[in-house]
Amino acid sequence: MKKVMITGALGQIGSELAERLRRDLGVDNVIATDIRKPENNPTVENGHFEILDVQDYDKFLEIAKTNKVDTIIHLAALLSATAEQRPAFAWNLNMGGLMNALEVAREVGEGTKFFAPSSIAAYGPDAQPDNTPQDTVMHPTTMYGVTKVSGEMLENYYHDKYGVDTRSVRFPGLISYKVEPGGGTTDYAVDIYYEALKNKSYKSFIDKGTYMDMMYMDDAIDAIVKLMNADPSRLVHRNAFNITAMAFEPEQIAASIKRRIPDFEMGYDVDPVRQGIANSWPNAIDATDAKTEWDFSPNYDLDKMTDEMLVRLSKKFAEEGVETKVSFDTVES
Ligand code: VAH
């Protein structure tokens, strides 16, 4: 990767990836794009930013060619809960946007590197729920999952037929403090940290006992960079590698928070739609092939993530003048 174009760069993953790649490759070698250009946004202010609706193929191709990119990282898409509310729009955006991104990569030139995330949502309820294999039956029962498994096939097709260097991962739920996620099912595991500091309590929309794979954002960003720089001769798989750092259910993340906020109160107000989505996903997937083929190795477990989230969010709230019932400058390990 020398010159990278990112779509969806204002999102939960895109904002942190843009910051990392600007550090790694140099500010001028990262073209961040998104459908809007907000004021006072670090991703917009701290480097090259362009407005792009990924459904506008001509604009997409123009930006890629003008900047002579050698890598496209395509993150613009709707997440699971929003996609379930607007399935037709989700198909058009997720698949139309992905098709445009792959066509631009093909047009830009053979060997163009390409990344678009899949998700544990690509699995369905008939997959083995624990230690879910990399290669198994894929019958997702959500529109988001249908777009993810379709996307995996499309990315393999563009690699095999046109030589686009497509690589991707099945992300678990991602937890971060910089930019809030939007419209996901795993987002309860982000919301809980915000509410723990603000109110010392949280009502989860996912029920106790519901296990899902999760990962701290730093490990997700490291995984993207490591995969994109991996020796292609080692890759047996391409789209998409299972990756995960931990699997937990709401009572376990609550217990991790209670280590630092003993009077934290956990409650439940289960959302049947997102609970139904979560029930169709695995409890814990197997990431052996990512470890074998490109040395995937996450650094954060649940307690280390909790400690980092509480400190980082406390600082963010203080800078933004957000009132909290508790805050942390540091935590003793
Ligand atoms: C979602 N955070 O909840 C996303 C992710 C594995 C979940 O794809 O939709």
Tab-separated table of C-alpha atoms and ligand atoms in Angstrom:
chain	number	residue	atom	x	y	z
A	1	MET	CA	0.000	0.000	0.000
A	2	LYS	CA	1.521	3.329	-1.100
A	3	LYS	CA	-1.452	5.532	-2.048
A	4	VAL	CA	-4.767	4.576	-0.418
A	5	MET	CA	-8.347	5.712	-1.049
A	6	ILE	CA	-10.798	5.078	1.803
A	7	THR	CA	-14.590	5.229	1.398
A	8	GLY	CA	-16.776	5.706	4.482
A	9	ALA	CA	-13.799	7.454	6.103
A	10	LEU	CA	-15.975	9.295	8.655
A	11	GLY	CA	-17.307	6.058	10.146
A	12	GLN	CA	-16.293	4.087	13.234
A	13	ILE	CA	-13.555	2.137	11.385
A	14	GLY	CA	-12.754	4.670	8.642
A	15	SER	CA	-11.925	7.557	10.969
A	16	GLU	CA	-9.363	5.481	12.883
A	17	LEU	CA	-7.944	3.816	9.762
A	18	ALA	CA	-7.443	7.193	8.048
A	19	GLU	CA	-5.531	8.444	11.101
A	20	ARG	CA	-3.342	5.311	11.170
A	21	LEU	CA	-2.561	5.255	7.449
A	22	ARG	CA	-1.808	9.002	7.404
A	23	ARG	CA	0.748	8.224	10.132
A	24	ASP	CA	2.152	5.158	8.361
A	25	LEU	CA	2.138	6.329	4.713
A	26	GLY	CA	2.222	10.115	4.997
A	27	VAL	CA	-0.740	12.485	4.998
A	28	ASP	CA	-0.690	13.070	1.230
A	29	ASN	CA	-0.892	9.327	0.496
A	30	VAL	CA	-4.335	8.848	2.029
A	31	ILE	CA	-7.450	10.047	0.182
A	32	ALA	CA	-10.287	9.975	2.703
A	33	THR	CA	-13.793	10.154	1.246
A	34	ASP	CA	-17.332	10.117	2.573
A	35	ILE	CA	-20.794	11.219	1.500
A	36	ARG	CA	-20.696	14.411	3.600
A	37	LYS	CA	-18.049	16.958	4.693
A	38	PRO	CA	-18.797	18.040	8.282
A	39	GLU	CA	-17.192	21.059	9.964
A	40	ASN	CA	-14.494	20.587	12.646
A	41	ASN	CA	-13.942	16.932	11.903
A	42	PRO	CA	-10.339	15.633	12.305
A	43	THR	CA	-10.631	13.208	9.382
A	44	VAL	CA	-11.657	16.131	7.141
A	45	GLU	CA	-9.239	18.678	8.634
A	46	ASN	CA	-6.097	16.511	8.996
A	47	GLY	CA	-5.502	15.485	5.394
A	48	HIS	CA	-6.859	15.031	1.864
A	49	PHE	CA	-10.657	14.650	2.017
A	50	GLU	CA	-13.192	14.438	-0.809
A	51	ILE	CA	-16.971	14.115	-0.848
A	52	LEU	CA	-18.021	10.857	-2.528
A	53	ASP	CA	-21.288	8.959	-2.766
A	54	VAL	CA	-20.046	5.431	-3.568
A	55	GLN	CA	-23.089	4.932	-5.781
A	56	ASP	CA	-21.618	7.608	-8.120
A	57	TYR	CA	-19.275	5.432	-10.209
A	58	ASP	CA	-17.914	8.255	-12.399
A	59	LYS	CA	-16.905	10.382	-9.382
A	60	PHE	CA	-15.445	7.282	-7.659
A	61	LEU	CA	-13.290	6.470	-10.722
A	62	GLU	CA	-12.259	10.118	-11.191
A	63	ILE	CA	-10.961	10.438	-7.605
A	64	ALA	CA	-9.094	7.100	-7.826
A	65	LYS	CA	-7.460	7.875	-11.177
A	66	THR	CA	-6.647	11.528	-10.454
A	67	ASN	CA	-4.841	10.506	-7.263
A	68	LYS	CA	-3.227	7.410	-8.811
A	69	VAL	CA	-4.215	5.210	-5.882
A	70	ASP	CA	-2.836	1.666	-5.634
A	71	THR	CA	-5.201	0.579	-2.861
A	72	ILE	CA	-8.935	0.974	-2.270
A	73	ILE	CA	-10.353	0.371	1.214
A	74	HIS	CA	-14.118	0.338	0.865
A	75	LEU	CA	-15.945	0.825	4.167
A	76	ALA	CA	-19.110	2.691	3.135
A	77	ALA	CA	-22.074	0.427	3.990
A	78	LEU	CA	-25.127	0.116	6.213
A	79	LEU	CA	-24.789	-2.042	9.353
A	80	SER	CA	-27.089	-4.841	10.482
A	81	ALA	CA	-29.935	-3.163	12.381
A	82	THR	CA	-30.319	-0.279	9.910
A	83	ALA	CA	-30.138	-2.714	6.984
A	84	GLU	CA	-32.947	-4.752	8.528
A	85	GLN	CA	-35.147	-1.643	8.681
A	86	ARG	CA	-34.407	-0.722	5.017
A	87	PRO	CA	-33.459	-3.987	3.252
A	88	ALA	CA	-33.879	-2.788	-0.362
A	89	PHE	CA	-31.854	0.376	0.267
A	90	ALA	CA	-29.255	-1.672	2.134
A	91	TRP	CA	-28.856	-4.065	-0.814
A	92	ASN	CA	-28.512	-1.165	-3.276
A	93	LEU	CA	-25.984	0.737	-1.152
A	94	ASN	CA	-23.969	-2.227	0.143
A	95	MET	CA	-23.856	-4.162	-3.144
A	96	GLY	CA	-24.051	-1.228	-5.587
A	97	GLY	CA	-21.295	0.547	-3.687
A	98	LEU	CA	-19.160	-2.596	-3.540
A	99	MET	CA	-19.633	-3.296	-7.253
A	100	ASN	CA	-18.559	0.285	-8.077
A	101	ALA	CA	-15.536	-0.050	-5.778
A	102	LEU	CA	-14.443	-3.317	-7.416
A	103	GLU	CA	-14.992	-1.941	-10.931
A	104	VAL	CA	-12.899	1.130	-10.048
A	105	ALA	CA	-10.151	-1.151	-8.678
A	106	ARG	CA	-10.247	-3.164	-11.923
A	107	GLU	CA	-10.141	0.019	-14.046
A	108	VAL	CA	-7.289	1.520	-12.015
A	109	GLY	CA	-5.160	-1.492	-12.877
A	110	GLU	CA	-4.423	-5.176	-12.308
A	111	GLY	CA	-2.920	-5.875	-8.907
A	112	THR	CA	-4.710	-2.942	-7.270
A	113	LYS	CA	-5.072	-3.862	-3.603
A	114	PHE	CA	-8.629	-3.941	-2.294
A	115	PHE	CA	-10.226	-4.356	1.141
A	116	ALA	CA	-13.916	-4.383	2.041
A	117	PRO	CA	-14.940	-5.890	5.399
A	118	SER	CA	-17.194	-8.855	5.842
A	119	SER	CA	-18.631	-9.726	9.236
A	120	ILE	CA	-19.628	-12.551	11.547
A	121	ALA	CA	-23.052	-11.596	10.184
A	122	ALA	CA	-22.166	-13.626	7.073
A	123	TYR	CA	-22.979	-16.747	9.111
A	124	GLY	CA	-26.514	-17.955	9.772
A	125	PRO	CA	-28.234	-19.929	12.568
A	126	ASP	CA	-27.375	-23.274	10.955
A	127	ALA	CA	-23.593	-22.729	11.261
A	128	GLN	CA	-21.795	-24.422	14.176
A	129	PRO	CA	-22.287	-21.827	16.950
A	130	ASP	CA	-19.027	-22.370	18.870
A	131	ASN	CA	-15.558	-22.375	17.317
A	132	THR	CA	-17.362	-21.663	14.023
A	133	PRO	CA	-15.146	-22.878	11.148
A	134	GLN	CA	-13.668	-20.552	8.519
A	135	ASP	CA	-15.126	-22.704	5.728
A	136	THR	CA	-18.672	-23.862	6.464
A	137	VAL	CA	-22.294	-23.399	5.502
A	138	MET	CA	-23.126	-19.696	5.112
A	139	HIS	CA	-26.895	-19.077	5.322
A	140	PRO	CA	-27.323	-15.580	6.813
A	141	THR	CA	-30.902	-14.636	7.705
A	142	THR	CA	-30.407	-10.837	7.695
A	143	MET	CA	-30.113	-8.500	4.705
A	144	TYR	CA	-26.799	-7.238	6.116
A	145	GLY	CA	-25.524	-10.823	6.279
A	146	VAL	CA	-26.742	-11.521	2.729
A	147	THR	CA	-24.775	-8.482	1.486
A	148	LYS	CA	-21.702	-9.636	3.426
A	149	VAL	CA	-21.620	-13.187	2.093
A	150	SER	CA	-22.447	-11.909	-1.420
A	151	GLY	CA	-19.628	-9.390	-1.045
A	152	GLU	CA	-17.172	-12.157	-0.145
A	153	MET	CA	-18.081	-14.053	-3.330
A	154	LEU	CA	-17.858	-10.877	-5.456
A	155	GLU	CA	-14.404	-10.024	-4.062
A	156	ASN	CA	-13.154	-13.556	-4.769
A	157	TYR	CA	-14.575	-13.261	-8.310
A	158	TYR	CA	-12.702	-9.984	-8.983
A	159	HIS	CA	-9.494	-11.571	-7.708
A	160	ASP	CA	-9.833	-14.745	-9.755
A	161	LYS	CA	-11.148	-13.144	-12.978
A	162	TYR	CA	-9.448	-9.728	-13.072
A	163	GLY	CA	-6.437	-10.033	-10.733
A	164	VAL	CA	-7.671	-7.411	-8.267
A	165	ASP	CA	-5.733	-8.130	-5.053
A	166	THR	CA	-8.846	-8.448	-2.868
A	167	ARG	CA	-8.479	-9.331	0.821
A	168	SER	CA	-10.965	-9.066	3.676
A	169	VAL	CA	-11.920	-10.141	7.178
A	170	ARG	CA	-15.125	-11.120	8.938
A	171	PHE	CA	-15.165	-8.465	11.651
A	172	PRO	CA	-16.705	-9.223	15.037
A	173	GLY	CA	-18.356	-6.418	16.980
A	174	LEU	CA	-15.899	-3.510	17.195
A	175	ILE	CA	-15.551	-1.394	20.318
A	176	SER	CA	-14.011	2.087	20.147
A	177	TYR	CA	-14.215	5.518	21.783
A	178	LYS	CA	-13.415	8.002	18.978
A	179	VAL	CA	-16.457	7.744	16.676
A	180	GLU	CA	-19.681	6.088	17.798
A	181	PRO	CA	-20.932	3.209	15.595
A	182	GLY	CA	-24.307	3.597	13.907
A	183	GLY	CA	-27.026	1.012	13.465
A	184	GLY	CA	-25.231	-2.116	14.605
A	185	THR	CA	-26.337	-5.038	16.771
A	186	THR	CA	-23.086	-5.285	18.744
A	187	ASP	CA	-23.201	-1.562	19.554
A	188	TYR	CA	-24.560	-2.348	23.044
A	189	ALA	CA	-20.927	-3.177	23.914
A	190	VAL	CA	-19.956	0.402	23.031
A	191	ASP	CA	-23.011	2.147	24.511
A	192	ILE	CA	-22.457	0.443	27.889
A	193	TYR	CA	-19.146	2.271	28.461
A	194	TYR	CA	-20.687	5.663	27.633
A	195	GLU	CA	-23.591	5.035	30.052
A	196	ALA	CA	-21.350	3.562	32.767
A	197	LEU	CA	-19.449	6.854	33.026
A	198	LYS	CA	-22.468	9.146	32.543
A	199	ASN	CA	-24.981	7.290	34.741
A	200	LYS	CA	-23.261	4.294	36.409
A	201	SER	CA	-26.016	2.218	34.841
A	202	TYR	CA	-27.047	0.759	31.479
A	203	LYS	CA	-30.082	-0.997	30.036
A	204	SER	CA	-28.863	-3.441	27.375
A	205	PHE	CA	-30.903	-4.025	24.197
A	206	ILE	CA	-29.226	-7.433	23.907
A	207	ASP	CA	-30.286	-10.047	26.477
A	208	LYS	CA	-28.034	-11.692	29.065
A	209	GLY	CA	-26.529	-14.964	27.881
A	210	THR	CA	-26.182	-13.745	24.257
A	211	TYR	CA	-22.578	-14.451	23.278
A	212	MET	CA	-21.014	-12.569	20.326
A	213	ASP	CA	-17.455	-12.136	19.055
A	214	MET	CA	-15.926	-8.765	19.828
A	215	MET	CA	-12.677	-6.816	19.331
A	216	TYR	CA	-11.150	-3.516	20.403
A	217	MET	CA	-10.689	-1.086	17.486
A	218	ASP	CA	-6.878	-0.916	17.824
A	219	ASP	CA	-6.742	-4.653	17.072
A	220	ALA	CA	-9.117	-4.204	14.113
A	221	ILE	CA	-6.966	-1.466	12.558
A	222	ASP	CA	-3.803	-3.532	13.130
A	223	ALA	CA	-5.518	-6.488	11.427
A	224	ILE	CA	-6.411	-4.487	8.300
A	225	VAL	CA	-2.838	-3.143	7.941
A	226	LYS	CA	-1.272	-6.552	8.643
A	227	LEU	CA	-3.531	-8.354	6.138
A	228	MET	CA	-2.994	-5.755	3.400
A	229	ASN	CA	0.800	-6.021	3.845
A	230	ALA	CA	0.841	-9.806	4.095
A	231	ASP	CA	2.839	-11.906	1.614
A	232	PRO	CA	0.197	-12.952	-0.961
A	233	SER	CA	1.928	-16.320	-1.467
A	234	ARG	CA	0.901	-17.256	2.109
A	235	LEU	CA	-2.790	-16.566	1.524
A	236	VAL	CA	-4.856	-19.704	1.077
A	237	HIS	CA	-8.008	-17.734	1.861
A	238	ARG	CA	-8.801	-14.169	0.827
A	239	ASN	CA	-12.426	-13.189	1.334
A	240	ALA	CA	-12.937	-13.344	4.137
A	241	PHE	CA	-10.782	-14.320	7.105
A	242	ASN	CA	-12.420	-14.971	10.481
A	243	ILE	CA	-10.890	-12.690	13.119
A	244	THR	CA	-11.877	-12.242	16.762
A	245	ALA	CA	-10.264	-11.246	20.076
A	246	MET	CA	-12.917	-12.378	22.550
A	247	ALA	CA	-16.509	-13.559	22.840
A	248	PHE	CA	-18.698	-12.393	25.708
A	249	GLU	CA	-22.306	-11.915	26.816
A	250	PRO	CA	-23.695	-8.734	28.455
A	251	GLU	CA	-23.246	-9.957	32.060
A	252	GLN	CA	-19.515	-10.457	31.410
A	253	ILE	CA	-18.854	-6.944	30.100
A	254	ALA	CA	-20.909	-5.627	33.031
A	255	ALA	CA	-18.694	-7.589	35.449
A	256	SER	CA	-15.583	-6.180	33.766
A	257	ILE	CA	-16.923	-2.640	34.283
A	258	LYS	CA	-17.826	-3.409	37.925
A	259	ARG	CA	-14.114	-4.082	38.569
A	260	ARG	CA	-13.672	-0.295	38.181
A	261	ILE	CA	-17.198	0.987	39.018
A	262	PRO	CA	-18.427	-1.343	41.814
A	263	ASP	CA	-21.873	0.301	42.026
A	264	PHE	CA	-22.516	0.049	38.271
A	265	GLU	CA	-26.062	-1.241	37.668
A	266	MET	CA	-26.801	-3.460	34.636
A	267	GLY	CA	-30.363	-3.741	33.345
A	268	TYR	CA	-32.166	-5.032	30.232
A	269	ASP	CA	-34.609	-3.534	27.744
A	270	VAL	CA	-34.262	-6.109	24.987
A	271	ASP	CA	-34.877	-4.989	21.392
A	272	PRO	CA	-36.532	-7.968	19.657
A	273	VAL	CA	-35.146	-6.987	16.221
A	274	ARG	CA	-31.518	-6.737	17.280
A	275	GLN	CA	-31.897	-9.730	19.625
A	276	GLY	CA	-33.202	-11.729	16.678
A	277	ILE	CA	-30.194	-10.652	14.589
A	278	ALA	CA	-27.763	-11.553	17.393
A	279	ASN	CA	-29.413	-14.965	17.861
A	280	SER	CA	-28.674	-15.790	14.197
A	281	TRP	CA	-24.940	-15.168	14.601
A	282	PRO	CA	-22.290	-17.515	16.075
A	283	ASN	CA	-21.307	-17.438	19.761
A	284	ALA	CA	-17.579	-17.599	18.993
A	285	ILE	CA	-15.764	-18.111	15.675
A	286	ASP	CA	-12.455	-19.852	14.906
A	287	ALA	CA	-9.665	-17.488	13.713
A	288	THR	CA	-6.959	-20.140	13.161
A	289	ASP	CA	-6.496	-19.456	9.420
A	290	ALA	CA	-5.884	-15.712	9.955
A	291	LYS	CA	-3.246	-16.588	12.569
A	292	THR	CA	-1.615	-19.167	10.290
A	293	GLU	CA	-1.726	-17.268	6.974
A	294	TRP	CA	-0.870	-13.704	8.060
A	295	ASP	CA	-0.006	-13.819	11.814
A	296	PHE	CA	-3.198	-12.228	13.144
A	297	SER	CA	-2.717	-11.673	16.898
A	298	PRO	CA	-5.005	-9.361	18.915
A	299	ASN	CA	-3.634	-7.573	21.999
A	300	TYR	CA	-6.787	-6.643	23.905
A	301	ASP	CA	-8.860	-8.941	26.098
A	302	LEU	CA	-12.069	-7.803	27.834
A	303	ASP	CA	-10.550	-6.281	30.985
A	304	LYS	CA	-7.728	-4.528	29.119
A	305	MET	CA	-10.325	-3.094	26.694
A	306	THR	CA	-12.578	-1.977	29.569
A	307	ASP	CA	-9.738	-0.170	31.323
A	308	GLU	CA	-8.704	1.599	28.108
A	309	MET	CA	-12.292	2.548	27.188
A	310	LEU	CA	-13.015	4.031	30.639
A	311	VAL	CA	-9.858	6.162	30.622
A	312	ARG	CA	-10.134	7.276	26.981
A	313	LEU	CA	-13.867	8.066	27.199
A	314	SER	CA	-13.318	9.992	30.459
A	315	LYS	CA	-10.793	12.189	28.637
A	316	LYS	CA	-13.111	12.613	25.630
A	317	PHE	CA	-16.056	13.597	27.863
A	318	ALA	CA	-13.905	16.088	29.790
A	319	GLU	CA	-12.722	17.699	26.523
A	320	GLU	CA	-16.324	17.873	25.262
A	321	GLY	CA	-17.727	19.141	28.549
A	322	VAL	CA	-19.956	16.087	28.930
A	323	GLU	CA	-21.123	15.559	32.534
A	324	THR	CA	-20.281	12.190	34.078
A	325	LYS	CA	-20.963	10.551	37.459
A	326	VAL	CA	-17.510	8.975	37.433
A	327	SER	CA	-14.278	9.447	35.466
A	328	PHE	CA	-10.816	7.872	35.276
A	329	ASP	CA	-7.469	9.549	34.623
A	330	THR	CA	-5.741	6.180	34.866
A	331	VAL	CA	-6.569	2.695	36.120
A	332	GLU	CA	-4.198	0.575	38.215
A	333	SER	CA	-3.504	-2.678	36.357
B	1	VAH	C1	-23.135	-4.749	13.413
B	1	VAH	N1	-21.048	-3.884	14.302
B	1	VAH	O1	-23.480	-4.925	14.582
B	1	VAH	C2	-21.645	-4.540	13.131
B	1	VAH	C3	-20.926	-5.844	12.905
B	1	VAH	C4	-20.530	-8.156	13.756
B	1	VAH	C5	-21.362	-6.932	13.851
B	1	VAH	O2	-21.006	-6.282	11.602
B	1	VAH	O3	-23.912	-4.729	12.489
